[in-house]
Short mmCIF file of C-alpha atoms in Angstrom, two decimals:
data_model
loop_
_atom_site.label_atom_id
_atom_site.label_comp_id
_atom_site.label_asym_id
_atom_site.label_seq_id
_atom_site.Cartn_x
_atom_site.Cartn_y
_atom_site.Cartn_z
CA MET A 1 0.26 0.33 -0.07
CA LEU A 2 2.47 2.44 1.40
CA TYR A 3 4.66 1.84 -2.16
CA GLU A 4 2.04 2.01 -4.54
CA ARG A 5 1.15 4.97 -2.89
CA TRP A 6 4.37 6.64 -3.42
CA LEU A 7 4.57 5.43 -7.01
CA GLN A 8 1.61 7.24 -7.81
CA ILE A 9 3.09 10.61 -6.37
CA ALA A 10 6.56 10.02 -8.03
CA ARG A 11 4.84 10.00 -11.31
CA SER A 12 2.10 12.36 -10.98
CA PHE A 13 5.13 15.29 -10.35
CA PRO A 14 8.12 13.41 -12.07
CA ARG A 15 10.33 16.50 -12.73
CA GLU A 16 9.23 18.24 -9.67
CA MET A 17 12.35 18.60 -6.95
CA ALA A 18 11.52 16.20 -4.44
CA LEU A 19 14.72 15.76 -1.69
CA ARG A 20 17.82 17.96 -1.44
CA ASP A 21 20.66 16.77 0.72
CA LEU A 22 22.71 19.82 1.26
CA THR A 23 25.34 17.96 3.50
CA SER A 24 25.96 16.03 0.40
CA ASN A 25 24.92 18.32 -2.19
CA ARG A 26 22.77 15.84 -3.96
CA GLN A 27 19.47 16.72 -4.98
CA TRP A 28 16.41 14.27 -6.58
CA THR A 29 13.14 14.88 -8.31
CA PHE A 30 10.53 12.59 -7.79
CA GLN A 31 11.44 10.83 -10.78
CA GLU A 32 15.05 10.20 -9.91
CA LEU A 33 13.81 9.22 -6.50
CA GLU A 34 11.91 6.68 -7.96
CA ARG A 35 14.75 4.91 -10.11
CA ALA A 36 17.39 5.41 -7.27
CA ALA A 37 14.73 3.58 -4.96
CA GLU A 38 14.99 0.50 -7.56
CA THR A 39 18.50 -0.34 -7.14
CA PRO A 40 19.44 -2.96 -4.69
CA GLY A 41 19.90 -1.91 -1.09
CA GLY A 42 20.00 -4.34 1.40
CA GLU A 43 16.43 -6.03 0.89
CA SER A 44 17.50 -9.36 1.89
CA ALA A 45 16.71 -8.82 5.80
CA SER A 46 13.10 -8.82 7.14
CA ILE A 47 13.86 -5.88 8.94
CA ALA A 48 15.56 -2.53 7.68
CA PHE A 49 16.96 0.43 9.83
CA PRO A 50 17.35 3.63 8.42
CA THR A 51 19.40 5.96 10.22
CA GLY A 52 21.02 9.66 9.87
CA VAL A 53 19.69 12.83 8.34
CA SER A 54 20.28 12.08 4.84
CA GLY A 55 19.07 11.47 1.71
CA GLU A 56 20.23 7.65 2.25
CA PHE A 57 17.56 7.41 5.09
CA VAL A 58 14.73 8.26 2.38
CA LEU A 59 16.16 5.50 -0.10
CA THR A 60 16.27 3.12 2.98
CA VAL A 61 12.61 3.38 3.51
CA LEU A 62 11.49 3.45 0.01
CA ARG A 63 13.38 0.52 -0.62
CA ALA A 64 12.11 -1.54 2.33
CA TRP A 65 8.34 -0.66 1.04
CA ARG A 66 9.38 -1.83 -2.04
CA ALA A 67 10.68 -5.40 -0.87
CA GLY A 68 8.13 -5.93 1.97
CA GLN A 69 10.12 -5.01 5.16
CA VAL A 70 9.42 -3.77 8.24
CA VAL A 71 10.98 -0.01 8.77
CA CYS A 72 12.18 0.51 12.43
CA PRO A 73 14.06 4.10 12.12
CA MET A 74 17.15 4.18 14.47
CA GLU A 75 19.03 7.21 15.86
CA SER A 76 22.98 7.03 14.47
CA ASP A 77 23.98 6.31 18.18
CA GLN A 78 21.60 3.21 18.96
CA HIS A 79 22.62 0.04 18.85
CA THR A 80 20.42 -2.00 16.19
CA PRO A 81 18.33 -4.28 18.27
CA GLU A 82 17.69 -8.00 18.23
CA ILE A 83 14.17 -8.17 16.74
CA LYS A 84 12.82 -11.82 17.24
CA SER A 85 10.24 -13.12 14.44
CA GLY A 86 6.79 -13.12 15.50
CA LEU A 87 5.75 -10.04 14.22
CA PRO A 88 1.96 -9.95 13.05
CA PRO A 89 2.24 -9.89 9.02
CA GLU A 90 0.24 -6.65 8.77
CA ILE A 91 2.90 -4.88 10.71
CA VAL A 92 5.13 -2.56 8.32
CA HIS A 93 6.64 0.02 10.51
CA LEU A 94 8.37 -0.18 14.29
CA LYS A 95 8.89 2.72 16.53
CA MET A 96 11.53 2.00 19.53
CA THR A 97 10.35 3.21 22.60
CA SER A 98 13.15 5.11 25.06
CA GLY A 99 13.29 2.65 27.94
CA THR A 100 16.64 1.03 28.75
CA THR A 101 15.70 -2.48 29.45
CA ALA A 102 17.59 -5.32 28.14
CA THR A 103 14.44 -6.10 26.17
CA PRO A 104 13.13 -3.52 23.26
CA ARG A 105 9.95 -2.12 23.33
CA PHE A 106 8.30 -1.50 20.11
CA VAL A 107 4.94 0.44 18.87
CA ALA A 108 3.74 -1.45 15.95
CA PHE A 109 1.94 -0.28 13.17
CA THR A 110 0.22 -1.26 9.90
CA ALA A 111 0.35 0.76 6.52
CA SER A 112 -3.09 2.39 6.88
CA GLN A 113 -2.26 3.70 10.33
CA LEU A 114 1.04 5.12 9.21
CA ALA A 115 -0.79 6.66 6.11
CA ALA A 116 -3.38 8.04 8.52
CA ASP A 117 -1.08 10.16 10.51
CA ALA A 118 0.75 11.77 7.50
CA GLU A 119 -2.91 12.84 6.06
CA ASN A 120 -4.00 14.12 9.63
CA ILE A 121 -0.86 16.08 9.99
CA VAL A 122 -0.87 17.55 6.29
CA ALA A 123 -4.59 18.30 6.56
CA THR A 124 -4.20 19.94 10.16
CA MET A 125 -0.94 22.04 9.56
CA GLY A 126 -1.64 22.92 5.98
CA LEU A 127 1.40 21.52 4.83
CA ARG A 128 2.01 22.76 0.73
CA PRO A 129 4.61 21.71 -1.78
CA ASP A 130 5.28 25.33 -2.54
CA TRP A 131 6.56 25.35 1.23
CA PRO A 132 9.52 22.35 0.91
CA ASN A 133 9.61 20.97 4.74
CA LEU A 134 13.56 21.99 5.65
CA GLY A 135 14.54 19.26 7.74
CA VAL A 136 16.67 19.64 10.79
CA ILE A 137 15.51 17.32 13.61
CA SER A 138 16.37 13.62 13.70
CA LEU A 139 14.53 11.44 10.82
CA ALA A 140 14.01 8.31 13.08
CA HIS A 141 12.04 10.16 15.57
CA SER A 142 8.15 9.63 15.51
CA TYR A 143 8.00 13.30 15.29
CA GLY A 144 10.65 13.51 12.34
CA PHE A 145 9.45 10.73 10.53
CA SER A 146 5.77 12.04 10.50
CA ASN A 147 6.63 15.68 9.76
CA LEU A 148 9.04 14.99 7.14
CA ILE A 149 9.51 11.42 5.36
CA LEU A 150 5.83 10.65 5.42
CA PRO A 151 4.44 14.22 3.81
CA LEU A 152 7.59 13.69 1.27
CA LEU A 153 6.88 10.35 0.40
CA LEU A 154 3.11 10.01 0.45
CA HIS A 155 1.78 13.54 -0.23
CA GLY A 156 4.39 15.07 -2.53
CA ILE A 157 5.61 17.71 -0.14
CA PRO A 158 9.39 18.23 -0.67
CA LEU A 159 12.33 18.04 1.76
CA ALA A 160 15.66 19.63 2.31
CA LEU A 161 17.72 18.00 4.82
CA ALA A 162 19.90 21.07 6.03
CA GLY A 163 22.05 18.23 8.15
CA ALA A 164 22.67 19.65 11.39
CA PRO A 165 20.50 22.78 13.56
CA LEU A 166 23.62 25.40 13.60
CA PRO A 167 22.23 28.95 13.03
CA GLU A 168 24.26 29.33 10.28
CA ILE A 169 23.78 26.22 8.22
CA VAL A 170 20.00 26.62 9.01
CA LEU A 171 20.35 30.20 7.42
CA ARG A 172 22.31 28.99 4.57
CA ALA A 173 19.98 25.85 3.85
CA ALA A 174 17.08 28.09 4.06
CA ALA A 175 18.65 30.47 1.25
CA SER A 176 18.64 27.87 -1.29
CA GLU A 177 14.75 27.62 -1.19
CA GLY A 178 12.32 29.72 -1.90
CA GLU A 179 8.94 29.38 0.73
CA ILE A 180 9.71 26.93 3.40
CA THR A 181 8.29 24.75 6.18
CA LEU A 182 10.39 24.44 9.58
CA ALA A 183 9.71 21.93 12.12
CA ALA A 184 11.86 22.01 15.21
CA VAL A 185 11.88 21.92 18.97
CA PRO A 186 11.60 24.47 21.90
CA ALA A 187 15.41 24.34 22.28
CA LEU A 188 16.24 24.84 18.60
CA TRP A 189 13.57 27.72 18.56
CA ARG A 190 15.33 29.51 21.30
CA THR A 191 18.58 29.09 19.90
CA TRP A 192 17.61 30.75 16.71
CA HIS A 193 15.81 33.35 18.30
CA HIS A 194 18.83 34.72 20.50
CA ALA A 195 20.91 34.26 17.46
CA ASP A 196 18.71 36.36 14.84
CA ALA A 197 19.06 33.01 12.80
CA ILE A 198 15.26 32.24 12.02
CA PRO A 199 14.88 32.02 8.52
CA ARG A 200 13.53 35.36 6.70
CA ASN A 201 11.51 32.94 4.16
CA VAL A 202 9.86 30.69 6.88
CA ARG A 203 5.98 30.56 6.28
CA LEU A 204 4.84 27.68 8.76
CA THR A 205 6.56 27.18 11.78
CA ILE A 206 6.21 24.22 14.01
CA SER A 207 7.31 23.05 17.42
CA ALA A 208 6.95 19.91 19.19
CA GLY A 209 8.90 17.28 21.06
CA ALA A 210 8.30 19.00 24.37
CA PRO A 211 5.82 21.74 25.33
CA LEU A 212 6.82 25.13 23.66
CA PRO A 213 7.09 27.99 26.22
CA VAL A 214 3.97 30.93 26.25
CA SER A 215 7.18 33.18 27.05
CA LEU A 216 9.24 32.15 23.70
CA GLU A 217 5.97 31.85 21.89
CA GLN A 218 5.13 35.29 22.47
CA SER A 219 8.82 36.59 22.10
CA ILE A 220 9.45 35.40 18.86
CA PHE A 221 5.87 36.95 17.89
CA ALA A 222 6.71 39.95 19.47
CA ALA A 223 9.89 39.98 17.31
CA ARG A 224 8.92 39.10 14.00
CA GLY A 225 4.95 38.56 13.79
CA LEU A 226 5.99 34.63 13.23
CA LYS A 227 3.97 32.32 15.21
CA VAL A 228 5.05 29.28 16.00
CA HIS A 229 2.53 26.31 16.23
CA ASN A 230 2.60 23.89 19.28
CA PHE A 231 2.11 20.31 18.31
CA TYR A 232 1.33 17.87 20.94
CA GLY A 233 1.69 13.97 19.69
CA SER A 234 3.02 10.65 21.15
CA SER A 235 4.72 7.67 19.43
CA GLU A 236 1.59 5.75 19.68
CA CYS A 237 -0.73 7.38 17.86
CA GLY A 238 1.11 10.01 16.29
CA GLY A 239 -0.76 13.66 15.92
CA ILE A 240 -2.96 14.58 18.78
CA ALA A 241 -3.74 18.07 18.88
CA TYR A 242 -2.28 21.31 17.60
CA ASP A 243 -2.36 24.66 17.71
CA ALA A 244 -3.09 26.69 14.62
CA SER A 245 -4.30 30.27 15.78
CA ALA A 246 -2.76 32.99 14.28
CA CYS A 247 -1.40 34.76 17.52
CA ALA A 248 0.64 33.40 20.14
CA ARG A 249 -0.96 31.74 23.13
CA ARG A 250 -1.34 33.11 26.61
CA ASP A 251 -1.64 30.03 28.90
CA ASP A 252 1.09 27.51 28.93
CA SER A 253 -1.15 24.34 29.34
CA CYS A 254 -2.89 24.88 26.31
CA VAL A 255 -1.83 22.70 24.01
CA GLY A 256 -4.06 23.00 20.90
CA ALA A 257 -7.10 21.54 19.32
CA PRO A 258 -7.84 18.27 18.06
CA MET A 259 -5.93 17.02 15.11
CA ARG A 260 -8.27 16.52 11.81
CA ASN A 261 -9.99 12.90 12.30
CA VAL A 262 -8.63 12.64 15.98
CA ASP A 263 -11.28 12.14 18.60
CA LEU A 264 -10.01 12.65 22.28
CA ALA A 265 -11.57 12.07 25.53
CA VAL A 266 -10.50 12.70 28.95
CA GLY A 267 -11.07 8.88 30.76
CA ASP A 268 -10.78 7.17 33.99
CA GLY A 269 -8.40 8.90 36.03
CA GLY A 270 -8.67 12.16 34.21
CA CYS A 271 -6.05 10.89 31.35
CA LEU A 272 -6.65 11.55 27.69
CA GLU A 273 -7.85 8.98 25.57
CA VAL A 274 -6.89 9.14 21.99
CA ARG A 275 -9.08 7.47 19.09
CA SER A 276 -8.26 7.53 15.48
CA ARG A 277 -7.49 5.36 12.32
CA ALA A 278 -3.66 6.66 13.08
CA VAL A 279 -3.38 4.87 16.50
CA GLY A 280 -0.76 2.08 16.50
CA GLN A 281 -1.81 -1.34 16.23
CA THR A 282 0.13 -2.79 19.08
CA TYR A 283 3.04 -2.47 21.69
CA TRP A 284 5.17 -5.77 20.68
CA PRO A 285 6.45 -7.92 21.98
CA GLU A 286 4.23 -7.09 25.09
CA PRO A 287 0.61 -6.01 24.06
CA SER A 288 -1.11 -3.28 26.72
CA PRO A 289 -4.54 -2.47 27.20
CA ALA A 290 -3.00 1.11 26.94
CA LEU A 291 -2.62 0.36 23.05
CA SER A 292 -5.30 -1.54 21.52
CA ASP A 293 -8.38 -1.56 18.93
CA GLY A 294 -7.50 1.95 18.10
CA VAL A 295 -7.42 3.60 21.01
CA PHE A 296 -4.36 5.00 23.39
CA ARG A 297 -4.95 5.71 27.14
CA THR A 298 -2.13 8.13 27.76
CA ASN A 299 -0.95 8.91 30.90
CA ASP A 300 -1.43 12.55 30.68
CA LEU A 301 -4.16 14.47 32.26
CA ALA A 302 -5.80 16.44 30.84
CA GLU A 303 -9.04 19.06 30.47
CA ILE A 304 -10.81 19.78 27.29
CA SER A 305 -13.02 23.35 27.00
CA TYR A 306 -14.23 24.57 24.03
CA GLY A 307 -12.55 22.84 21.88
CA GLN A 308 -8.81 23.41 23.38
CA VAL A 309 -6.53 20.70 25.03
CA TYR A 310 -5.11 21.56 28.35
CA PHE A 311 -2.30 19.67 29.65
CA ARG A 312 -2.30 19.27 33.43
CA GLY A 313 0.52 16.78 34.37
CA ARG A 314 1.24 13.29 34.35
CA ALA A 315 -0.34 10.06 35.82
CA GLY A 316 2.17 7.73 35.17
CA ASP A 317 6.17 7.87 36.49
CA GLN A 318 7.67 8.27 33.13
CA ILE A 319 9.85 11.13 33.16
CA ASN A 320 9.73 13.37 30.30
CA VAL A 321 13.21 14.70 29.09
CA ALA A 322 12.74 17.29 26.31
CA GLY A 323 10.44 14.94 24.53
CA ARG A 324 12.56 12.15 25.43
CA LYS A 325 10.67 9.44 27.61
CA VAL A 326 12.30 7.22 30.27
CA SER A 327 11.08 4.91 33.09
CA PRO A 328 12.42 5.49 37.03
CA GLU A 329 12.59 1.45 36.92
CA SER A 330 15.25 1.67 34.25
CA ILE A 331 17.63 4.02 35.98
CA GLU A 332 16.96 2.48 39.29
CA LYS A 333 17.92 -1.01 38.18
CA VAL A 334 21.34 0.72 37.06
CA LEU A 335 22.08 2.54 39.93
CA VAL A 336 21.28 -0.24 42.53
CA ALA A 337 24.40 -2.09 40.84
CA HIS A 338 26.76 0.38 42.70
CA PRO A 339 28.23 -1.09 45.50
CA GLY A 340 27.52 1.74 47.86
CA VAL A 341 24.02 2.18 46.85
CA ARG A 342 21.69 0.32 49.52
CA GLU A 343 18.30 2.07 47.88
CA CYS A 344 17.31 4.25 45.63
CA VAL A 345 14.15 5.74 44.19
CA ILE A 346 13.90 7.84 40.97
CA PHE A 347 11.43 10.38 39.98
CA GLY A 348 10.59 13.41 37.71
CA VAL A 349 9.80 17.22 39.00
CA PRO A 350 9.22 20.15 36.84
CA SER A 351 12.15 21.86 35.55
CA SER A 352 12.84 25.57 35.70
CA ASP A 353 13.45 25.19 32.32
CA ALA A 354 9.77 24.98 30.85
CA GLN A 355 11.30 23.63 27.40
CA ARG A 356 13.44 20.56 29.26
CA GLY A 357 10.11 19.21 30.60
CA ASP A 358 11.55 17.25 33.65
CA THR A 359 14.56 17.30 35.64
CA ILE A 360 15.46 13.43 36.96
CA VAL A 361 15.98 13.34 40.44
CA ALA A 362 17.71 10.73 42.49
CA CYS A 363 17.09 10.21 46.03
CA VAL A 364 19.38 7.59 47.43
CA SER A 365 20.58 5.82 50.64
CA ALA A 366 23.59 5.25 50.64
CA ASN A 367 27.25 4.27 52.57
CA THR A 368 28.72 7.77 54.10
CA SER A 369 31.57 7.42 51.61
CA VAL A 370 29.81 7.73 48.38
CA SER A 371 29.10 10.67 46.75
CA GLY A 372 26.56 12.24 44.42
CA GLU A 373 28.98 12.95 41.95
CA ALA A 374 30.74 9.60 41.98
CA LEU A 375 27.16 7.94 41.72
CA LYS A 376 26.43 10.72 38.75
CA GLN A 377 30.14 9.62 37.06
CA PHE A 378 28.74 5.84 37.53
CA LEU A 379 25.88 6.32 35.52
CA LEU A 380 27.34 8.38 32.82
CA ALA A 381 29.23 4.96 31.97
CA GLN A 382 26.13 3.27 31.63
CA LEU A 383 23.82 5.05 30.43
CA PRO A 384 22.62 8.15 27.84
CA ALA A 385 24.02 11.53 29.62
CA TRP A 386 19.95 12.74 29.28
CA GLN A 387 18.84 9.86 31.49
CA VAL A 388 20.99 10.85 34.34
CA PRO A 389 19.74 12.39 37.01
CA ARG A 390 20.49 16.50 37.54
CA GLU A 391 19.62 16.30 40.91
CA TRP A 392 20.80 14.50 43.93
CA TRP A 393 19.52 13.77 47.39
CA LEU A 394 21.33 11.49 49.79
CA VAL A 395 19.43 10.53 52.49
CA GLU A 396 19.96 8.23 56.04
CA SER A 397 17.18 5.57 54.77
CA LEU A 398 14.28 4.89 52.25
CA PHE A 399 11.13 3.77 54.43
CA ALA A 400 8.52 1.75 52.42
CA ASN A 401 4.88 2.77 52.69
CA HIS A 402 2.25 0.54 54.24
CA ARG A 403 2.43 -1.90 51.43
CA GLY A 404 6.12 -2.32 51.67
CA LYS A 405 7.21 -0.62 48.66
CA LEU A 406 9.27 2.65 48.35
CA SER A 407 6.29 5.20 47.11
CA ARG A 408 7.76 7.47 44.16
CA ALA A 409 5.23 9.75 44.64
CA GLU A 410 5.74 10.37 48.58
CA TRP A 411 9.44 10.76 48.09
CA ARG A 412 8.76 13.12 45.30
CA LYS A 413 6.36 15.24 47.34
CA ARG A 414 9.30 15.34 50.06
CA TYR A 415 11.61 16.40 47.72
CA LEU A 416 9.64 19.27 46.55
CA GLU A 417 8.33 20.52 50.23
CA LYS A 418 12.01 20.48 51.69
CA LYS A 419 13.20 22.62 48.51
#
C-alpha cells in the first residue's frame, strides 16, 4: 500500500524537486528518487533500520517498502536491536520506545495507520508542496518521520535536509529554497531566536517534542510577527493536538485543538484517550490495554474546554526529558548495582526551564563515603547522559509505605517540600 501510494506521487510530479541533501550537495526529482529506490540496497533482511539525516535514510525507507520489509528507524548512536520473529504479518513499521531495559519495546503500525497519521498532519497543519520542509530534526524520531518523511513520500511535500541545526547552517540551507516550512523543538527555536537566525523565508513554523513555552512563543511573535505552532503528539498514535491559531498563546497548558480525524476524550482518572485511524496496532512484544482497538490511553492528565486541550500533568511515573521518555525503574536498576548504594528511588520534577520538561532526581540511601558526583559518573558510564539525574538527594534511609513498597509519589512530594 505505501509503495503503491509513493509511485502515484512520484509519477504525478516526475520533474518536480523532491529531495535535497544539502550536506552531500545531492538532489533528486521525484522521478530520480523513484529510480534510485529501484536499485538494490540491503533488502534481503526482514527489517530495515534507516539511520542518519540524509538522502540515504529516505532511500532505505523506499527500498524497504518496495521489498516488503518492516521499517524500524534508528538514531545514529543507537545499537541495532535484535528483533525476534513473530511480528503480526500486517505490521510494516516499528517505533522504538525510549526505555533502557534489556528487551526493547516497540510500537507496531500497519500501513493504513502510518498513512492516516500523515493525512491528519498534512490536513491539520496545511503542509504545501510550494513550502518545502526544511529538515533539521531527527528523521528516526516519530515527530521527524511523520512530519518530514511521510509527507514527502505519501503527499509530495518536498524535503530539504540541512544536516545540522546550527544557526549558520539553517540560514544557509533556507537561502537555497523559496518559501519553507520549518519543524523543530523548543530548544532550537530558542537558540535561533536569540541568534536572530530564524529564516526570513519561513512561512509555517512548528514546535513539538516538548511543550513550547508561551514566553518564547510570545517573544518570537513580538519580534518577528511569526507564529510558532505548538504540536502535541505521541509515538503511539501520531498527532494528537495542534495550535493552529494566528496569534501567540497566553496559557502554557493549552496544547491546541484536536487534530483532524482525531477524537479525544478524558477517561478514567482524568487521563486523555486518543481515538483515530492513526493509533498504533499494539506494543510489541508485550501488548498492553493502553494501546489496543484503535485507542491509546495516555498517562497525560488533561482537560478539554471549548475545543481546546489543556495539559494538566502526568499520571504515570515516566519522566519526560525534552520530549524523550525514560522509565525511572530503568535508571534505578543501574544505580542500585553500585556497591555503595543501599536503596534508591528515581522521579521527575518540573524543570525551571520549561523546554526541558522534567528534571530527573535521584533519592539515594548510600554509604557515607559515596558522593552524588561519584554516583553520577557511575551512571554516565552506563546510560545516555540525558537519562542521568541532575539532582541528587542523599538520605540516611528510605522508608517503605504500608504496602511495603517505596512510594515514588511520596518521596517526590518530600523532595518538593524541602526545596
